[in-house]
mmCIF file of C-alpha atoms in Angstrom:
data_model
loop_
_atom_site.group_PDB
_atom_site.id
_atom_site.type_symbol
_atom_site.label_atom_id
_atom_site.label_comp_id
_atom_site.label_asym_id
_atom_site.label_seq_id
_atom_site.Cartn_x
_atom_site.Cartn_y
_atom_site.Cartn_z
ATOM 1 C CA MET A 2 -9.912 -0.309 104.866
ATOM 2 C CA ILE A 3 -6.290 0.461 105.948
ATOM 3 C CA LYS A 4 -7.655 4.377 107.430
ATOM 4 C CA PHE A 5 -10.675 2.457 108.685
ATOM 5 C CA SER A 6 -8.125 0.076 110.729
ATOM 6 C CA LYS A 7 -6.259 3.041 111.756
ATOM 7 C CA LYS A 8 -9.433 4.089 113.565
ATOM 8 C CA ILE A 9 -9.986 1.293 115.518
ATOM 9 C CA LEU A 10 -6.450 1.606 116.984
ATOM 10 C CA ALA A 11 -6.677 4.897 117.649
ATOM 11 C CA ILE A 12 -10.262 4.297 119.609
ATOM 12 C CA CYS A 13 -8.538 1.079 121.407
ATOM 13 C CA GLY A 14 -4.931 3.124 122.303
ATOM 14 C CA ILE A 15 -7.311 5.826 123.937
ATOM 15 C CA ALA A 16 -9.622 3.822 125.462
ATOM 16 C CA SER A 17 -6.936 2.164 127.040
ATOM 17 C CA LEU A 18 -4.901 5.185 128.232
ATOM 18 C CA LEU A 19 -8.653 6.334 129.925
ATOM 19 C CA VAL A 20 -8.868 2.990 131.614
ATOM 20 C CA ALA A 21 -5.394 3.513 132.252
ATOM 21 C CA GLY A 22 -5.285 6.932 133.745
ATOM 22 C CA ILE A 23 -8.656 6.188 135.911
ATOM 23 C CA VAL A 24 -7.273 3.033 137.620
ATOM 24 C CA THR A 25 -4.272 5.247 138.596
ATOM 25 C CA ALA A 26 -6.372 7.920 139.933
ATOM 26 C CA GLY A 27 -8.215 5.605 141.618
ATOM 27 C CA PHE A 28 -4.683 4.477 143.386
ATOM 28 C CA ALA A 29 -3.319 8.196 143.797
ATOM 29 C CA ASP A 30 -2.102 8.547 146.853
ATOM 30 C CA SER A 31 -1.745 12.736 146.471
ATOM 31 C CA ASP A 32 -2.997 15.062 143.660
ATOM 32 C CA ARG A 33 0.713 15.542 142.700
ATOM 33 C CA ASP A 34 0.518 12.114 140.678
ATOM 34 C CA ARG A 35 -3.276 13.088 139.773
ATOM 35 C CA ASP A 36 -1.903 16.163 137.754
ATOM 36 C CA ARG A 37 1.343 14.183 136.203
ATOM 37 C CA GLU A 38 -1.793 11.186 135.278
ATOM 38 C CA TYR A 39 -3.790 14.191 133.737
ATOM 39 C CA SER A 40 -0.835 15.897 131.998
ATOM 40 C CA ARG A 41 -0.187 12.880 130.408
ATOM 41 C CA PHE A 42 -3.970 12.204 129.467
ATOM 42 C CA SER A 43 -3.903 15.568 128.250
ATOM 43 C CA LYS A 44 -0.914 15.118 125.767
ATOM 44 C CA ILE A 45 -1.685 11.886 124.640
ATOM 45 C CA ARG A 46 -5.751 13.358 123.530
ATOM 46 C CA THR A 47 -4.120 16.412 121.753
ATOM 47 C CA ALA A 48 -2.110 13.903 120.093
ATOM 48 C CA TYR A 49 -5.022 11.811 119.578
ATOM 49 C CA ASN A 50 -7.202 14.715 118.488
ATOM 50 C CA SER A 51 -3.929 16.187 115.618
ATOM 51 C CA GLU A 52 -3.854 12.251 114.489
ATOM 52 C CA ARG A 53 -7.503 12.768 113.742
ATOM 53 C CA ASP A 54 -7.863 15.330 112.035
ATOM 54 C CA ASP A 55 -5.055 13.822 110.113
ATOM 55 C CA ASP A 56 -7.036 10.775 109.702
ATOM 56 C CA HIS A 57 -10.229 12.981 108.911
ATOM 57 C CA ARG A 58 -8.699 14.910 106.416
ATOM 58 C CA SER A 59 -7.283 11.880 104.361
ATOM 59 C CA ASP A 60 -10.411 10.034 105.279
ATOM 60 C CA ARG A 61 -12.457 13.079 103.412
ATOM 61 C CA ASP A 62 -10.184 12.827 100.080
ATOM 62 C CA GLN A 63 -10.619 9.136 100.267
ATOM 63 C CA ARG A 64 -14.394 9.348 100.086
ATOM 64 C CA TRP A 65 -14.232 11.978 97.036
ATOM 65 C CA LYS A 66 -12.427 9.795 94.935
ATOM 66 C CA ARG A 67 -14.857 7.100 96.117
ATOM 67 C CA TYR A 68 -17.808 8.996 95.502
ATOM 68 C CA LYS A 69 -16.506 10.415 92.130
ATOM 69 C CA ASN A 70 -16.312 6.719 91.408
ATOM 70 C CA HIS A 71 -19.275 5.108 92.876
ATOM 71 C CA ASP A 72 -17.688 3.484 95.514
ATOM 72 C CA ARG A 73 -19.028 5.478 98.960
ATOM 73 C CA ASP A 74 -18.212 4.668 102.317
ATOM 74 C CA ASP A 75 -21.256 2.653 104.098
ATOM 75 C CA ASP A 76 -20.061 5.352 107.336
ATOM 76 C CA ASP A 77 -20.084 8.414 105.439
ATOM 77 C CA THR A 78 -21.930 8.454 102.046
ATOM 78 C CA PRO A 79 -26.017 7.358 102.114
ATOM 79 C CA ALA A 80 -27.005 3.819 101.164
ATOM 80 C CA PRO A 81 -25.952 2.794 97.590
ATOM 81 C CA ALA A 82 -29.154 2.651 95.358
ATOM 82 C CA PRO A 83 -29.926 -1.488 95.366
ATOM 83 C CA ILE A 84 -27.826 -3.612 93.440
ATOM 84 C CA PRO A 85 -30.613 -5.833 90.764
ATOM 85 C CA THR A 86 -30.616 -8.859 91.242
ATOM 86 C CA PRO A 87 -29.298 -10.128 87.793
ATOM 87 C CA ALA A 88 -32.085 -12.690 86.125
ATOM 88 C CA PRO A 89 -31.136 -15.870 86.665
ATOM 89 C CA ILE A 90 -29.595 -17.968 83.940
ATOM 90 C CA PRO A 91 -31.958 -20.559 82.004
ATOM 91 C CA THR A 92 -30.102 -23.574 82.376
ATOM 92 C CA PRO A 93 -29.932 -25.051 78.604
ATOM 93 C CA THR A 94 -31.573 -28.156 77.997
ATOM 94 C CA PRO A 95 -29.402 -31.013 77.463
ATOM 95 C CA THR A 96 -29.432 -32.537 73.994
ATOM 96 C CA PRO A 97 -30.507 -36.618 74.563
ATOM 97 C CA THR A 98 -27.258 -38.505 73.199
ATOM 98 C CA PRO A 99 -29.031 -40.508 70.110
ATOM 99 C CA VAL A 100 -29.336 -43.323 70.295
ATOM 100 C CA PRO A 101 -27.316 -45.529 67.653
ATOM 101 C CA ALA A 102 -28.946 -47.260 65.142
ATOM 102 C CA ASP A 103 -28.818 -51.041 64.715
ATOM 103 C CA GLY A 104 -27.584 -52.562 61.417
ATOM 104 C CA GLN A 105 -28.444 -56.002 62.504
ATOM 105 C CA ALA A 106 -32.203 -54.252 63.268
ATOM 106 C CA VAL A 107 -32.179 -52.341 60.064
ATOM 107 C CA PHE A 108 -31.815 -55.085 58.178
ATOM 108 C CA ASN A 109 -34.099 -57.177 59.253
ATOM 109 C CA SER A 110 -37.098 -55.198 59.523
ATOM 110 C CA SER A 111 -36.499 -53.623 56.055
ATOM 111 C CA CYS A 112 -34.325 -55.561 54.275
ATOM 112 C CA ALA A 113 -34.520 -59.233 55.085
ATOM 113 C CA ASN A 114 -38.143 -59.453 53.590
ATOM 114 C CA CYS A 115 -36.332 -59.479 49.773
ATOM 115 C CA HIS A 116 -32.786 -59.825 50.360
ATOM 116 C CA THR A 117 -30.124 -62.673 52.405
ATOM 117 C CA LEU A 118 -27.122 -61.528 53.533
ATOM 118 C CA SER A 119 -24.708 -63.659 50.746
ATOM 119 C CA GLY A 120 -26.757 -61.456 48.086
ATOM 120 C CA THR A 121 -29.355 -63.662 46.747
ATOM 121 C CA SER A 122 -32.978 -62.660 46.654
ATOM 122 C CA LYS A 123 -35.640 -64.723 48.067
ATOM 123 C CA MET A 124 -37.943 -63.946 45.261
ATOM 124 C CA ASN A 125 -38.523 -63.976 41.152
ATOM 125 C CA LEU A 126 -38.350 -60.231 40.141
ATOM 126 C CA ALA A 127 -37.677 -61.510 37.103
ATOM 127 C CA GLY A 128 -39.603 -58.622 34.452
ATOM 128 C CA ASP A 129 -40.602 -56.240 37.778
ATOM 129 C CA GLY A 130 -37.807 -53.791 37.377
ATOM 130 C CA SER A 131 -39.616 -50.791 37.345
ATOM 131 C CA LYS A 132 -41.395 -51.985 40.323
ATOM 132 C CA VAL A 133 -38.293 -52.498 42.452
ATOM 133 C CA SER A 134 -36.907 -49.384 41.709
ATOM 134 C CA SER A 135 -39.573 -47.709 42.422
ATOM 135 C CA ALA A 136 -40.048 -49.534 45.823
ATOM 136 C CA HIS A 137 -36.088 -48.259 46.385
ATOM 137 C CA ASN A 138 -36.401 -44.807 45.482
ATOM 138 C CA THR A 139 -39.101 -44.221 47.841
ATOM 139 C CA GLY A 140 -37.833 -46.148 50.917
ATOM 140 C CA SER A 141 -38.021 -44.029 54.695
ATOM 141 C CA LEU A 142 -34.923 -44.818 56.130
ATOM 142 C CA SER A 143 -32.886 -42.178 58.044
ATOM 143 C CA SER A 144 -29.155 -41.647 56.758
ATOM 144 C CA THR A 145 -28.680 -42.575 60.370
ATOM 145 C CA GLU A 146 -30.058 -45.826 59.370
ATOM 146 C CA LYS A 147 -28.733 -46.264 56.405
ATOM 147 C CA THR A 148 -24.889 -45.626 57.584
ATOM 148 C CA ALA A 149 -25.862 -48.309 60.641
ATOM 149 C CA LEU A 150 -27.144 -50.832 57.636
ATOM 150 C CA ALA A 151 -24.273 -50.136 55.477
ATOM 151 C CA SER A 152 -21.956 -50.760 58.617
ATOM 152 C CA TYR A 153 -23.333 -53.918 59.310
ATOM 153 C CA LEU A 154 -23.654 -55.035 56.107
ATOM 154 C CA ASN A 155 -19.858 -54.308 55.129
ATOM 155 C CA SER A 156 -18.860 -56.465 58.760
ATOM 156 C CA GLN A 157 -20.483 -59.031 57.767
ATOM 157 C CA THR A 158 -17.760 -61.909 55.951
ATOM 158 C CA ALA A 159 -18.327 -63.517 52.209
ATOM 159 C CA PRO A 160 -20.116 -66.958 52.863
ATOM 160 C CA THR A 161 -17.418 -69.724 52.430
ATOM 161 C CA PRO A 162 -18.597 -71.416 48.591
ATOM 162 C CA THR A 163 -18.537 -74.730 48.657
ATOM 163 C CA PRO A 164 -15.763 -76.224 46.954
ATOM 164 C CA THR A 165 -16.792 -78.691 43.442
ATOM 165 C CA PRO A 166 -14.951 -81.274 44.039
ATOM 166 C CA THR A 167 -12.966 -82.260 41.506
ATOM 167 C CA PRO A 168 -13.433 -85.109 39.306
ATOM 168 C CA THR A 169 -11.146 -87.872 39.470
ATOM 169 C CA PRO A 170 -9.837 -88.297 35.827
ATOM 170 C CA THR A 171 -10.370 -91.250 33.969
ATOM 171 C CA PRO A 172 -6.706 -92.921 33.003
ATOM 172 C CA THR A 173 -6.784 -93.071 29.552
ATOM 173 C CA PRO A 174 -4.761 -95.799 28.560
ATOM 174 C CA THR A 175 -1.995 -95.196 25.956
ATOM 175 C CA PRO A 176 -2.222 -95.879 22.676
ATOM 176 C CA THR A 177 0.512 -99.040 21.262
ATOM 177 C CA PRO A 178 1.639 -97.573 18.185
ATOM 178 C CA THR A 179 1.355 -99.406 15.011
ATOM 179 C CA PRO A 180 4.328 -99.987 14.163
ATOM 180 C CA THR A 181 4.713 -98.561 10.173
ATOM 181 C CA PRO A 182 5.569 -101.550 7.683
ATOM 182 C CA THR A 183 8.318 -100.915 5.767
ATOM 183 C CA PRO A 184 7.574 -100.821 2.182
ATOM 184 C CA THR A 185 9.410 -103.415 0.254
ATOM 185 C CA PRO A 186 11.628 -102.240 -2.042
ATOM 186 C CA ILE A 187 10.912 -102.891 -5.958
ATOM 187 C CA PRO A 188 13.665 -105.077 -7.032
ATOM 188 C CA VAL A 189 15.037 -103.106 -10.367
ATOM 189 C CA ASN A 190 14.654 -104.752 -13.435
ATOM 190 C CA GLY A 191 18.829 -104.941 -14.628
ATOM 191 C CA GLN A 192 17.570 -105.577 -18.477
ATOM 192 C CA ALA A 193 15.111 -103.023 -18.190
ATOM 193 C CA VAL A 194 17.880 -100.126 -16.979
ATOM 194 C CA PHE A 195 19.886 -101.301 -20.500
ATOM 195 C CA SER A 196 17.209 -101.920 -22.470
ATOM 196 C CA ASN A 197 16.316 -98.180 -21.691
ATOM 197 C CA SER A 198 19.036 -95.810 -20.578
ATOM 198 C CA CYS A 199 22.484 -98.012 -22.819
ATOM 199 C CA ALA A 200 21.092 -100.343 -25.553
ATOM 200 C CA GLY A 201 20.744 -97.153 -27.619
ATOM 201 C CA CYS A 202 24.606 -96.221 -27.787
ATOM 202 C CA HIS A 203 25.713 -100.284 -26.030
ATOM 203 C CA THR A 204 25.576 -103.684 -27.086
ATOM 204 C CA LEU A 205 25.931 -106.782 -24.582
ATOM 205 C CA THR A 206 29.183 -107.537 -25.891
ATOM 206 C CA GLY A 207 30.961 -104.110 -25.160
ATOM 207 C CA THR A 208 31.326 -103.060 -28.964
ATOM 208 C CA SER A 209 29.608 -99.265 -29.451
ATOM 209 C CA LYS A 210 26.721 -99.176 -32.185
ATOM 210 C CA MET A 211 28.118 -96.155 -33.501
ATOM 211 C CA ASN A 212 31.788 -94.786 -33.926
ATOM 212 C CA LEU A 213 32.648 -92.315 -31.392
ATOM 213 C CA ALA A 214 36.128 -91.774 -32.384
ATOM 214 C CA GLY A 215 36.944 -88.062 -31.154
ATOM 215 C CA ASP A 216 33.669 -87.690 -29.062
ATOM 216 C CA GLY A 217 35.327 -88.183 -25.910
ATOM 217 C CA SER A 218 34.137 -85.587 -24.345
ATOM 218 C CA LYS A 219 30.935 -85.386 -25.363
ATOM 219 C CA ILE A 220 30.281 -88.539 -24.140
ATOM 220 C CA ALA A 221 31.832 -88.245 -20.699
ATOM 221 C CA THR A 222 29.631 -85.510 -20.220
ATOM 222 C CA ALA A 223 26.432 -87.628 -21.387
ATOM 223 C CA HIS A 224 27.672 -90.509 -18.291
ATOM 224 C CA ASN A 225 28.737 -88.118 -15.822
ATOM 225 C CA THR A 226 25.235 -86.320 -15.692
ATOM 226 C CA GLY A 227 23.018 -89.286 -16.178
ATOM 227 C CA SER A 228 19.908 -89.703 -14.341
ATOM 228 C CA LEU A 229 20.398 -93.914 -12.770
ATOM 229 C CA SER A 230 20.091 -93.994 -9.343
ATOM 230 C CA SER A 231 22.521 -96.409 -7.053
ATOM 231 C CA THR A 232 19.661 -98.601 -6.972
ATOM 232 C CA GLU A 233 19.882 -98.249 -11.093
ATOM 233 C CA LYS A 234 23.310 -98.934 -11.166
ATOM 234 C CA THR A 235 23.501 -101.829 -9.246
ATOM 235 C CA ALA A 236 20.911 -103.664 -10.775
ATOM 236 C CA LEU A 237 22.302 -102.847 -14.314
ATOM 237 C CA ALA A 238 25.665 -104.250 -12.970
ATOM 238 C CA SER A 239 23.997 -107.026 -11.707
ATOM 239 C CA TYR A 240 22.383 -107.532 -15.142
ATOM 240 C CA LEU A 241 25.622 -107.217 -16.776
ATOM 241 C CA ASN A 242 28.159 -109.359 -14.589
ATOM 242 C CA SER A 243 25.177 -112.610 -15.435
ATOM 243 C CA GLN A 244 25.858 -112.268 -18.673
ATOM 244 C CA ALA A 245 27.988 -114.918 -20.539
ATOM 245 C CA ALA A 246 30.614 -114.010 -23.062
ATOM 246 C CA PRO A 247 29.185 -114.315 -25.763
ATOM 247 C CA ALA A 248 30.828 -117.876 -27.672
ATOM 248 C CA PRO A 249 33.652 -116.697 -30.488
ATOM 249 C CA ALA A 250 32.189 -117.096 -33.690
ATOM 250 C CA PRO A 251 33.811 -120.343 -35.377
ATOM 251 C CA ALA A 252 36.265 -119.663 -38.031
ATOM 252 C CA PRO A 253 34.541 -120.827 -41.749
ATOM 253 C CA ALA A 254 36.161 -123.709 -43.302
ATOM 254 C CA PRO A 255 38.268 -122.856 -46.383
ATOM 255 C CA ALA A 256 35.853 -123.110 -49.547
ATOM 256 C CA PRO A 257 36.642 -125.067 -52.126
ATOM 257 C CA ALA A 258 38.172 -122.701 -55.234
ATOM 258 C CA PRO A 259 35.146 -122.224 -57.544
ATOM 259 C CA ALA A 260 35.929 -122.852 -61.156
ATOM 260 C CA PRO A 261 36.294 -119.154 -62.751
ATOM 261 C CA ALA A 262 33.152 -118.524 -64.154
ATOM 262 C CA PRO A 263 32.064 -115.604 -67.108
ATOM 263 C CA ALA A 264 31.354 -112.450 -64.944
ATOM 264 C CA PRO A 265 28.401 -111.746 -64.808
ATOM 265 C CA ALA A 266 26.846 -108.445 -65.910
ATOM 266 C CA PRO A 267 26.490 -106.157 -63.498
ATOM 267 C CA ALA A 268 23.145 -106.422 -61.487
ATOM 268 C CA PRO A 269 21.375 -103.104 -60.367
ATOM 269 C CA ALA A 270 21.996 -101.775 -56.833
ATOM 270 C CA PRO A 271 19.263 -102.504 -54.309
ATOM 271 C CA ALA A 272 17.812 -99.382 -53.655
ATOM 272 C CA LEU A 273 18.629 -98.726 -49.566
ATOM 273 C CA ASP A 274 15.741 -98.620 -46.847
ATOM 274 C CA GLY A 275 16.120 -95.349 -44.778
ATOM 275 C CA MET A 276 14.078 -96.138 -42.098
ATOM 276 C CA ALA A 277 16.287 -99.247 -41.678
ATOM 277 C CA LEU A 278 19.481 -97.441 -41.729
ATOM 278 C CA TYR A 279 17.927 -94.766 -39.171
ATOM 279 C CA ASN A 280 16.317 -98.129 -36.677
ATOM 280 C CA GLN A 281 20.103 -99.124 -36.921
ATOM 281 C CA TYR A 282 22.513 -96.296 -36.575
ATOM 282 C CA CYS A 283 19.854 -93.261 -35.774
ATOM 283 C CA SER A 284 16.882 -94.239 -33.216
ATOM 284 C CA GLY A 285 19.435 -94.699 -30.355
ATOM 285 C CA CYS A 286 20.223 -90.967 -29.923
ATOM 286 C CA HIS A 287 17.509 -89.564 -32.167
ATOM 287 C CA GLY A 288 14.239 -91.983 -30.766
ATOM 288 C CA GLN A 289 11.266 -93.007 -32.851
ATOM 289 C CA GLY A 290 9.002 -90.662 -34.414
ATOM 290 C CA MET A 291 10.755 -87.705 -34.432
ATOM 291 C CA ARG A 292 9.462 -84.870 -36.371
ATOM 292 C CA GLY A 293 9.853 -84.849 -40.276
ATOM 293 C CA GLU A 294 12.175 -81.752 -41.654
ATOM 294 C CA PRO A 295 12.825 -81.033 -45.299
ATOM 295 C CA VAL A 296 15.094 -83.386 -47.311
ATOM 296 C CA SER A 297 17.972 -80.509 -47.851
ATOM 297 C CA ALA A 298 17.545 -79.493 -44.020
ATOM 298 C CA THR A 299 18.388 -82.831 -43.041
ATOM 299 C CA GLN A 300 20.816 -83.012 -45.313
ATOM 300 C CA SER A 301 22.611 -80.349 -44.924
ATOM 301 C CA ALA A 302 22.760 -81.367 -40.949
ATOM 302 C CA ILE A 303 24.537 -85.281 -41.835
ATOM 303 C CA ASN A 304 26.827 -83.423 -43.744
ATOM 304 C CA ASN A 305 27.916 -80.563 -41.360
ATOM 305 C CA ASN A 306 27.726 -83.411 -38.724
ATOM 306 C CA LYS A 307 25.474 -81.228 -36.981
ATOM 307 C CA GLY A 308 25.398 -82.732 -33.028
ATOM 308 C CA GLY A 309 28.881 -84.411 -33.534
ATOM 309 C CA MET A 310 26.669 -87.622 -34.970
ATOM 310 C CA GLY A 311 29.730 -90.796 -34.779
ATOM 311 C CA PHE A 312 28.090 -92.969 -37.240
ATOM 312 C CA LEU A 313 28.717 -90.514 -39.677
ATOM 313 C CA GLY A 314 31.930 -91.526 -41.038
ATOM 314 C CA SER A 315 30.449 -95.379 -41.280
ATOM 315 C CA LEU A 316 27.850 -94.695 -43.053
ATOM 316 C CA THR A 317 28.447 -94.219 -47.547
ATOM 317 C CA ALA A 318 26.658 -91.263 -49.211
ATOM 318 C CA ALA A 319 24.179 -93.210 -50.214
ATOM 319 C CA GLN A 320 22.858 -94.256 -46.432
ATOM 320 C CA LEU A 321 23.251 -90.781 -45.556
ATOM 321 C CA THR A 322 20.527 -90.054 -48.467
ATOM 322 C CA ALA A 323 18.730 -92.676 -47.711
ATOM 323 C CA ILE A 324 18.247 -91.409 -44.396
ATOM 324 C CA SER A 325 18.109 -87.559 -44.910
ATOM 325 C CA GLN A 326 14.842 -88.883 -47.091
ATOM 326 C CA TYR A 327 13.405 -91.217 -44.687
#
């Protein structure tokens, strides 16, 4: 394109010179002026021819390069073969945008005949489990309809359950506590306490039924480990305090001295009653109905004063023998 522009400029320059020469020649007054213009024109033509030759050589080189590159110039090369018109690219058919499925419409058309939005059934299907399962498994919903149906159901709010009225509690009357009657204590009979726990060793006159000399420690132990309650002790004390002191026995009137009588023959000593002696001296501690022992064993216990029996010192050998035999 640059070389072609130079050609056009050169041609335009030559034309302008020719026009100028012709005009100048027409107005020249002498041959001298024509010769001068002709000389100048000759120089211009020589310069033009030289430049044209250079341009030809340069153009020839350029055309050869273009020819090798299949880019021939329109002026110097044959007309190129017509470029085949490319086949028109088919316009792709736009894929229609699927209309989103309406979940509510799917529910109304395929579900609402049997189901409600609250999850309850409109009919009693008891015993028809296999039939219902078969109907569900062969349903004709597409994946798009299933998705729309699930979205619609998930968007529903759970129905507010009707609150069950709270029954008003009936006030229960406070039961009046029944007072527990205080049991009236049975008065303790002090006389019975004395008879059961004291009379075995003591009398109401304050004397002892047995000789307890030297047995103080044993008696103290028996007293300290007694089993009387405080009520029994109080009743016993009241009973003893209520007893009147025994009247002293009147002194017997002195009997007249009898006339001395001849000494009678000694009467045989009466037989001693072992049971009476036992009841008088022994039953207070040993009790009634004691199991019998051989006479020798009982006699040995009496002789050795086994158990610290205080009455032994006041009994004769005959009385002790009668007690052991009894």
